mmCIF file of C-alpha atoms in Angstrom:
data_model
loop_
_atom_site.group_PDB
_atom_site.id
_atom_site.type_symbol
_atom_site.label_atom_id
_atom_site.label_comp_id
_atom_site.label_asym_id
_atom_site.label_seq_id
_atom_site.Cartn_x
_atom_site.Cartn_y
_atom_site.Cartn_z
ATOM 1 C CA UNK A 1 -25.428 -165.201 28.016
ATOM 2 C CA UNK A 2 -27.499 -162.011 28.124
ATOM 3 C CA UNK A 3 -27.477 -161.789 24.363
ATOM 4 C CA UNK A 4 -28.753 -165.375 24.043
ATOM 5 C CA UNK A 5 -31.509 -164.610 26.573
ATOM 6 C CA UNK A 6 -32.641 -161.532 24.640
ATOM 7 C CA UNK A 7 -32.568 -163.301 21.327
ATOM 8 C CA UNK A 8 -34.664 -166.051 22.895
ATOM 9 C CA UNK A 9 -37.432 -163.502 23.257
ATOM 10 C CA UNK A 10 -37.452 -162.459 19.588
ATOM 11 C CA UNK A 11 -39.407 -164.011 16.750
ATOM 12 C CA UNK A 12 -39.115 -162.462 13.283
ATOM 13 C CA UNK A 13 -42.470 -162.585 11.512
ATOM 14 C CA UNK A 14 -42.113 -163.157 7.771
ATOM 15 C CA UNK A 15 -45.710 -163.906 6.948
ATOM 16 C CA UNK A 16 -48.943 -161.931 6.455
ATOM 17 C CA UNK A 17 -49.217 -158.791 8.543
ATOM 18 C CA UNK A 18 -51.568 -158.388 11.485
ATOM 19 C CA UNK A 19 -55.221 -157.443 11.025
ATOM 20 C CA UNK A 20 -55.430 -157.932 7.257
ATOM 21 C CA UNK A 21 -59.128 -157.091 7.425
ATOM 22 C CA UNK A 22 -58.095 -153.412 7.571
ATOM 23 C CA UNK A 23 -58.610 -151.752 4.177
ATOM 24 C CA UNK A 24 -56.088 -148.939 4.772
ATOM 25 C CA UNK A 25 -52.855 -148.571 6.731
ATOM 26 C CA UNK A 26 -53.113 -147.800 10.453
ATOM 27 C CA UNK A 27 -50.932 -144.876 11.418
ATOM 28 C CA UNK A 28 -47.272 -145.754 12.199
ATOM 29 C CA UNK A 29 -47.875 -149.354 11.201
ATOM 30 C CA UNK A 30 -44.947 -151.478 9.989
ATOM 31 C CA UNK A 31 -45.708 -154.350 7.617
ATOM 32 C CA UNK A 32 -43.491 -157.477 7.692
ATOM 33 C CA UNK A 33 -41.311 -158.007 4.631
ATOM 34 C CA UNK A 34 -41.218 -161.106 2.458
ATOM 35 C CA UNK A 35 -38.984 -161.363 -0.617
ATOM 36 C CA UNK A 36 -38.048 -157.690 -0.363
ATOM 37 C CA UNK A 37 -41.573 -156.225 -0.148
ATOM 38 C CA UNK A 38 -44.870 -156.360 1.759
ATOM 39 C CA UNK A 39 -48.488 -156.641 0.627
ATOM 40 C CA UNK A 40 -50.659 -153.808 1.996
ATOM 41 C CA UNK A 41 -54.353 -154.721 2.032
ATOM 42 C CA UNK A 42 -56.570 -152.193 0.193
ATOM 43 C CA UNK A 43 -60.225 -151.934 -0.846
ATOM 44 C CA UNK A 44 -60.809 -154.636 -3.577
ATOM 45 C CA UNK A 45 -62.959 -152.409 -5.759
ATOM 46 C CA UNK A 46 -62.607 -152.189 -9.577
ATOM 47 C CA UNK A 47 -61.658 -148.903 -11.166
ATOM 48 C CA UNK A 48 -59.339 -147.771 -8.375
ATOM 49 C CA UNK A 49 -55.659 -146.973 -8.736
ATOM 50 C CA UNK A 50 -53.064 -146.769 -5.966
ATOM 51 C CA UNK A 51 -49.771 -144.972 -5.525
ATOM 52 C CA UNK A 52 -47.129 -145.249 -2.794
ATOM 53 C CA UNK A 53 -45.175 -142.097 -1.918
ATOM 54 C CA UNK A 54 -42.721 -141.087 0.792
ATOM 55 C CA UNK A 55 -43.640 -138.366 3.285
ATOM 56 C CA UNK A 56 -41.804 -135.847 1.147
ATOM 57 C CA UNK A 57 -43.735 -136.870 -1.960
ATOM 58 C CA UNK A 58 -41.156 -139.098 -3.681
ATOM 59 C CA UNK A 59 -43.000 -141.720 -5.778
ATOM 60 C CA UNK A 60 -42.209 -145.296 -4.757
ATOM 61 C CA UNK A 61 -44.963 -147.087 -6.725
ATOM 62 C CA UNK A 62 -46.649 -145.266 -9.621
ATOM 63 C CA UNK A 63 -50.419 -145.219 -10.151
ATOM 64 C CA UNK A 64 -51.697 -148.700 -10.933
ATOM 65 C CA UNK A 65 -54.512 -151.095 -10.023
ATOM 66 C CA UNK A 66 -54.035 -153.284 -6.978
ATOM 67 C CA UNK A 67 -51.902 -156.311 -7.829
ATOM 68 C CA UNK A 68 -52.491 -158.979 -6.705
ATOM 69 C CA UNK A 69 -56.185 -158.002 -6.377
ATOM 70 C CA UNK A 70 -56.874 -156.384 -2.988
ATOM 71 C CA UNK A 71 -53.193 -155.650 -2.231
ATOM 72 C CA UNK A 72 -50.565 -153.039 -3.017
ATOM 73 C CA UNK A 73 -46.927 -154.102 -3.001
ATOM 74 C CA UNK A 74 -44.501 -151.799 -1.184
ATOM 75 C CA UNK A 75 -40.701 -152.272 -0.843
ATOM 76 C CA UNK A 76 -38.575 -152.148 2.303
ATOM 77 C CA UNK A 77 -38.442 -148.621 3.714
ATOM 78 C CA UNK A 78 -40.682 -145.802 4.957
ATOM 79 C CA UNK A 79 -42.363 -143.806 6.133
ATOM 80 C CA UNK A 80 -44.739 -144.092 3.229
ATOM 81 C CA UNK A 81 -48.247 -142.817 2.401
ATOM 82 C CA UNK A 82 -50.855 -144.577 0.278
ATOM 83 C CA UNK A 83 -52.682 -142.523 -2.354
ATOM 84 C CA UNK A 84 -55.985 -143.440 -4.039
ATOM 85 C CA UNK A 85 -57.753 -142.239 -7.202
ATOM 86 C CA UNK A 86 -60.337 -143.350 -9.741
ATOM 87 C CA UNK A 87 -58.663 -144.644 -12.869
ATOM 88 C CA UNK A 88 -58.084 -141.817 -15.331
ATOM 89 C CA UNK A 89 -58.289 -138.960 -12.765
ATOM 90 C CA UNK A 90 -55.357 -136.565 -12.465
ATOM 91 C CA UNK A 91 -55.200 -136.258 -8.682
ATOM 92 C CA UNK A 92 -55.342 -138.703 -5.766
ATOM 93 C CA UNK A 93 -56.323 -138.651 -2.119
ATOM 94 C CA UNK A 94 -54.190 -139.820 0.855
ATOM 95 C CA UNK A 95 -55.666 -142.933 2.448
ATOM 96 C CA UNK A 96 -54.905 -144.088 5.986
ATOM 97 C CA UNK A 97 -51.848 -143.188 8.011
ATOM 98 C CA UNK A 98 -48.158 -143.413 7.364
ATOM 99 C CA UNK A 99 -46.617 -146.889 7.198
ATOM 100 C CA UNK A 100 -43.350 -148.664 6.624
ATOM 101 C CA UNK A 101 -42.076 -152.070 5.504
ATOM 102 C CA UNK A 102 -39.443 -153.958 7.499
ATOM 103 C CA UNK A 103 -38.904 -156.430 10.313
ATOM 104 C CA UNK A 104 -41.727 -157.235 12.765
ATOM 105 C CA UNK A 105 -40.512 -158.718 16.045
ATOM 106 C CA UNK A 106 -42.651 -160.444 18.681
ATOM 107 C CA UNK A 107 -41.361 -159.975 22.234
ATOM 108 C CA UNK A 108 -42.890 -162.651 24.459
ATOM 109 C CA UNK A 109 -42.436 -163.758 28.023
ATOM 110 C CA UNK A 110 -44.003 -162.755 31.300
ATOM 111 C CA UNK A 111 -43.599 -159.762 33.654
ATOM 112 C CA UNK A 112 -39.957 -158.851 32.993
ATOM 113 C CA UNK A 113 -40.436 -159.034 29.222
ATOM 114 C CA UNK A 114 -43.562 -156.876 29.558
ATOM 115 C CA UNK A 115 -41.528 -154.337 31.537
ATOM 116 C CA UNK A 116 -39.537 -153.498 28.435
ATOM 117 C CA UNK A 117 -42.523 -151.514 27.105
ATOM 118 C CA UNK A 118 -43.505 -149.638 30.273
ATOM 119 C CA UNK A 119 -41.889 -147.953 33.228
ATOM 120 C CA UNK A 120 -42.657 -147.568 36.894
ATOM 121 C CA UNK A 121 -41.538 -150.956 38.266
ATOM 122 C CA UNK A 122 -37.695 -150.744 38.617
ATOM 123 C CA UNK A 123 -37.448 -154.194 40.211
ATOM 124 C CA UNK A 124 -38.722 -155.661 36.963
ATOM 125 C CA UNK A 125 -36.335 -153.499 34.928
ATOM 126 C CA UNK A 126 -39.016 -151.013 33.806
ATOM 127 C CA UNK A 127 -37.201 -147.706 33.573
ATOM 128 C CA UNK A 128 -38.180 -144.499 31.800
ATOM 129 C CA UNK A 129 -35.745 -143.151 29.147
ATOM 130 C CA UNK A 130 -33.993 -139.865 29.786
ATOM 131 C CA UNK A 131 -31.872 -137.371 27.902
ATOM 132 C CA UNK A 132 -28.731 -139.542 28.192
ATOM 133 C CA UNK A 133 -30.381 -142.505 26.425
ATOM 134 C CA UNK A 134 -30.416 -142.968 22.655
ATOM 135 C CA UNK A 135 -33.140 -141.157 20.720
ATOM 136 C CA UNK A 136 -36.107 -143.144 19.498
ATOM 137 C CA UNK A 137 -35.037 -144.290 15.976
ATOM 138 C CA UNK A 138 -37.133 -143.660 12.917
ATOM 139 C CA UNK A 139 -38.833 -145.384 11.264
ATOM 140 C CA UNK A 140 -39.678 -147.769 14.091
ATOM 141 C CA UNK A 141 -42.914 -148.543 15.948
ATOM 142 C CA UNK A 142 -44.516 -150.612 18.637
ATOM 143 C CA UNK A 143 -47.795 -152.547 18.455
ATOM 144 C CA UNK A 144 -49.551 -152.165 21.790
ATOM 145 C CA UNK A 145 -52.511 -154.150 23.073
ATOM 146 C CA UNK A 146 -55.283 -151.810 24.235
ATOM 147 C CA UNK A 147 -56.750 -154.257 26.727
ATOM 148 C CA UNK A 148 -60.102 -152.414 26.681
ATOM 149 C CA UNK A 149 -61.804 -150.461 23.862
ATOM 150 C CA UNK A 150 -60.155 -147.073 23.225
ATOM 151 C CA UNK A 151 -60.958 -144.393 20.604
ATOM 152 C CA UNK A 152 -57.555 -144.876 18.949
ATOM 153 C CA UNK A 153 -57.835 -148.664 18.824
ATOM 154 C CA UNK A 154 -59.280 -150.644 15.964
ATOM 155 C CA UNK A 155 -61.244 -153.865 15.743
ATOM 156 C CA UNK A 156 -58.037 -155.752 16.496
ATOM 157 C CA UNK A 157 -57.873 -154.056 19.951
ATOM 158 C CA UNK A 158 -54.374 -152.719 19.295
ATOM 159 C CA UNK A 159 -52.652 -149.545 18.078
ATOM 160 C CA UNK A 160 -49.299 -148.670 16.514
ATOM 161 C CA UNK A 161 -47.272 -146.331 18.702
ATOM 162 C CA UNK A 162 -44.167 -144.540 17.317
ATOM 163 C CA UNK A 163 -42.795 -143.762 20.771
ATOM 164 C CA UNK A 164 -41.106 -146.109 23.242
ATOM 165 C CA UNK A 165 -41.934 -145.024 26.750
ATOM 166 C CA UNK A 166 -39.878 -147.839 28.282
ATOM 167 C CA UNK A 167 -36.087 -147.731 28.222
ATOM 168 C CA UNK A 168 -35.857 -151.421 27.360
ATOM 169 C CA UNK A 169 -37.956 -151.088 24.216
ATOM 170 C CA UNK A 170 -36.080 -147.956 23.149
ATOM 171 C CA UNK A 171 -32.674 -149.622 23.552
ATOM 172 C CA UNK A 172 -33.772 -152.735 21.675
ATOM 173 C CA UNK A 173 -35.265 -150.677 18.823
ATOM 174 C CA UNK A 174 -32.106 -148.557 18.617
ATOM 175 C CA UNK A 175 -29.818 -151.606 18.430
ATOM 176 C CA UNK A 176 -31.915 -153.491 15.889
ATOM 177 C CA UNK A 177 -32.214 -150.369 13.731
ATOM 178 C CA UNK A 178 -28.412 -149.778 13.940
ATOM 179 C CA UNK A 179 -27.705 -153.366 12.914
ATOM 180 C CA UNK A 180 -30.263 -153.786 10.125
ATOM 181 C CA UNK A 181 -30.883 -150.218 8.812
ATOM 182 C CA UNK A 182 -34.482 -151.055 7.993
ATOM 183 C CA UNK A 183 -37.802 -150.162 9.695
ATOM 184 C CA UNK A 184 -38.380 -152.238 12.811
ATOM 185 C CA UNK A 185 -41.593 -152.927 14.791
ATOM 186 C CA UNK A 186 -41.800 -154.472 18.247
ATOM 187 C CA UNK A 187 -44.983 -156.310 19.109
ATOM 188 C CA UNK A 188 -45.726 -156.438 22.820
ATOM 189 C CA UNK A 189 -46.867 -160.058 23.179
ATOM 190 C CA UNK A 190 -45.496 -160.332 26.706
ATOM 191 C CA UNK A 191 -47.722 -160.691 29.753
ATOM 192 C CA UNK A 192 -48.175 -163.135 32.596
ATOM 193 C CA UNK A 193 -49.433 -166.488 31.262
ATOM 194 C CA UNK A 194 -49.489 -165.417 27.569
ATOM 195 C CA UNK A 195 -47.392 -166.530 24.626
ATOM 196 C CA UNK A 196 -46.522 -165.568 21.049
ATOM 197 C CA UNK A 197 -48.695 -168.500 19.883
ATOM 198 C CA UNK A 198 -51.782 -166.756 21.274
ATOM 199 C CA UNK A 199 -51.099 -163.601 19.167
ATOM 200 C CA UNK A 200 -50.521 -165.698 16.038
ATOM 201 C CA UNK A 201 -53.645 -167.828 16.474
ATOM 202 C CA UNK A 202 -56.432 -166.447 14.173
ATOM 203 C CA UNK A 203 -59.048 -168.116 16.353
ATOM 204 C CA UNK A 204 -57.955 -166.205 19.438
ATOM 205 C CA UNK A 205 -60.543 -163.444 20.199
ATOM 206 C CA UNK A 206 -59.518 -159.802 19.630
ATOM 207 C CA UNK A 207 -58.075 -158.286 22.833
ATOM 208 C CA UNK A 208 -56.461 -161.552 23.980
ATOM 209 C CA UNK A 209 -53.129 -160.631 22.432
#
């Protein structure tokens, strides 16, 4: 019964990633996978070549122009870095933060679902992790709504956080990562009176989840 209730909160997103107006990866971002890969939006300028590498420098995608135009294809895995150079140059420059490709999960509901991501309200099940709890798995991440403008937040009023301060989010990330063995992102779309449909609606103003 508990398992069915938890699964009822989860929606796997297999379409375009959030905030595709961004021209470079936001740090710790996880792009949703489709047909074994994801399309990372990049600057649609002629004469540029892109490369995808792991954090230790292993080449995942060799230097090439964006294809399709304005996008770089990256396979399941991470963490990755995106490199940029002018066509014909020998060296490239890292662009944006580290990113991964995997499953993106929307967690929706009201106060008790919201409590998975925070701690300080034990009656709602919001507990802080401690040393006895499983470590935060890598590569995983959480998309958090800023609520108000913050220096680390972009135009989409959200930021990618690699840590899980709430025990519920940490346990869910650990179990999903154990089962799937691919990068996993949790999107906090849970709050009183809100729904996953609001987050998915492109006409919903930034900051309204």
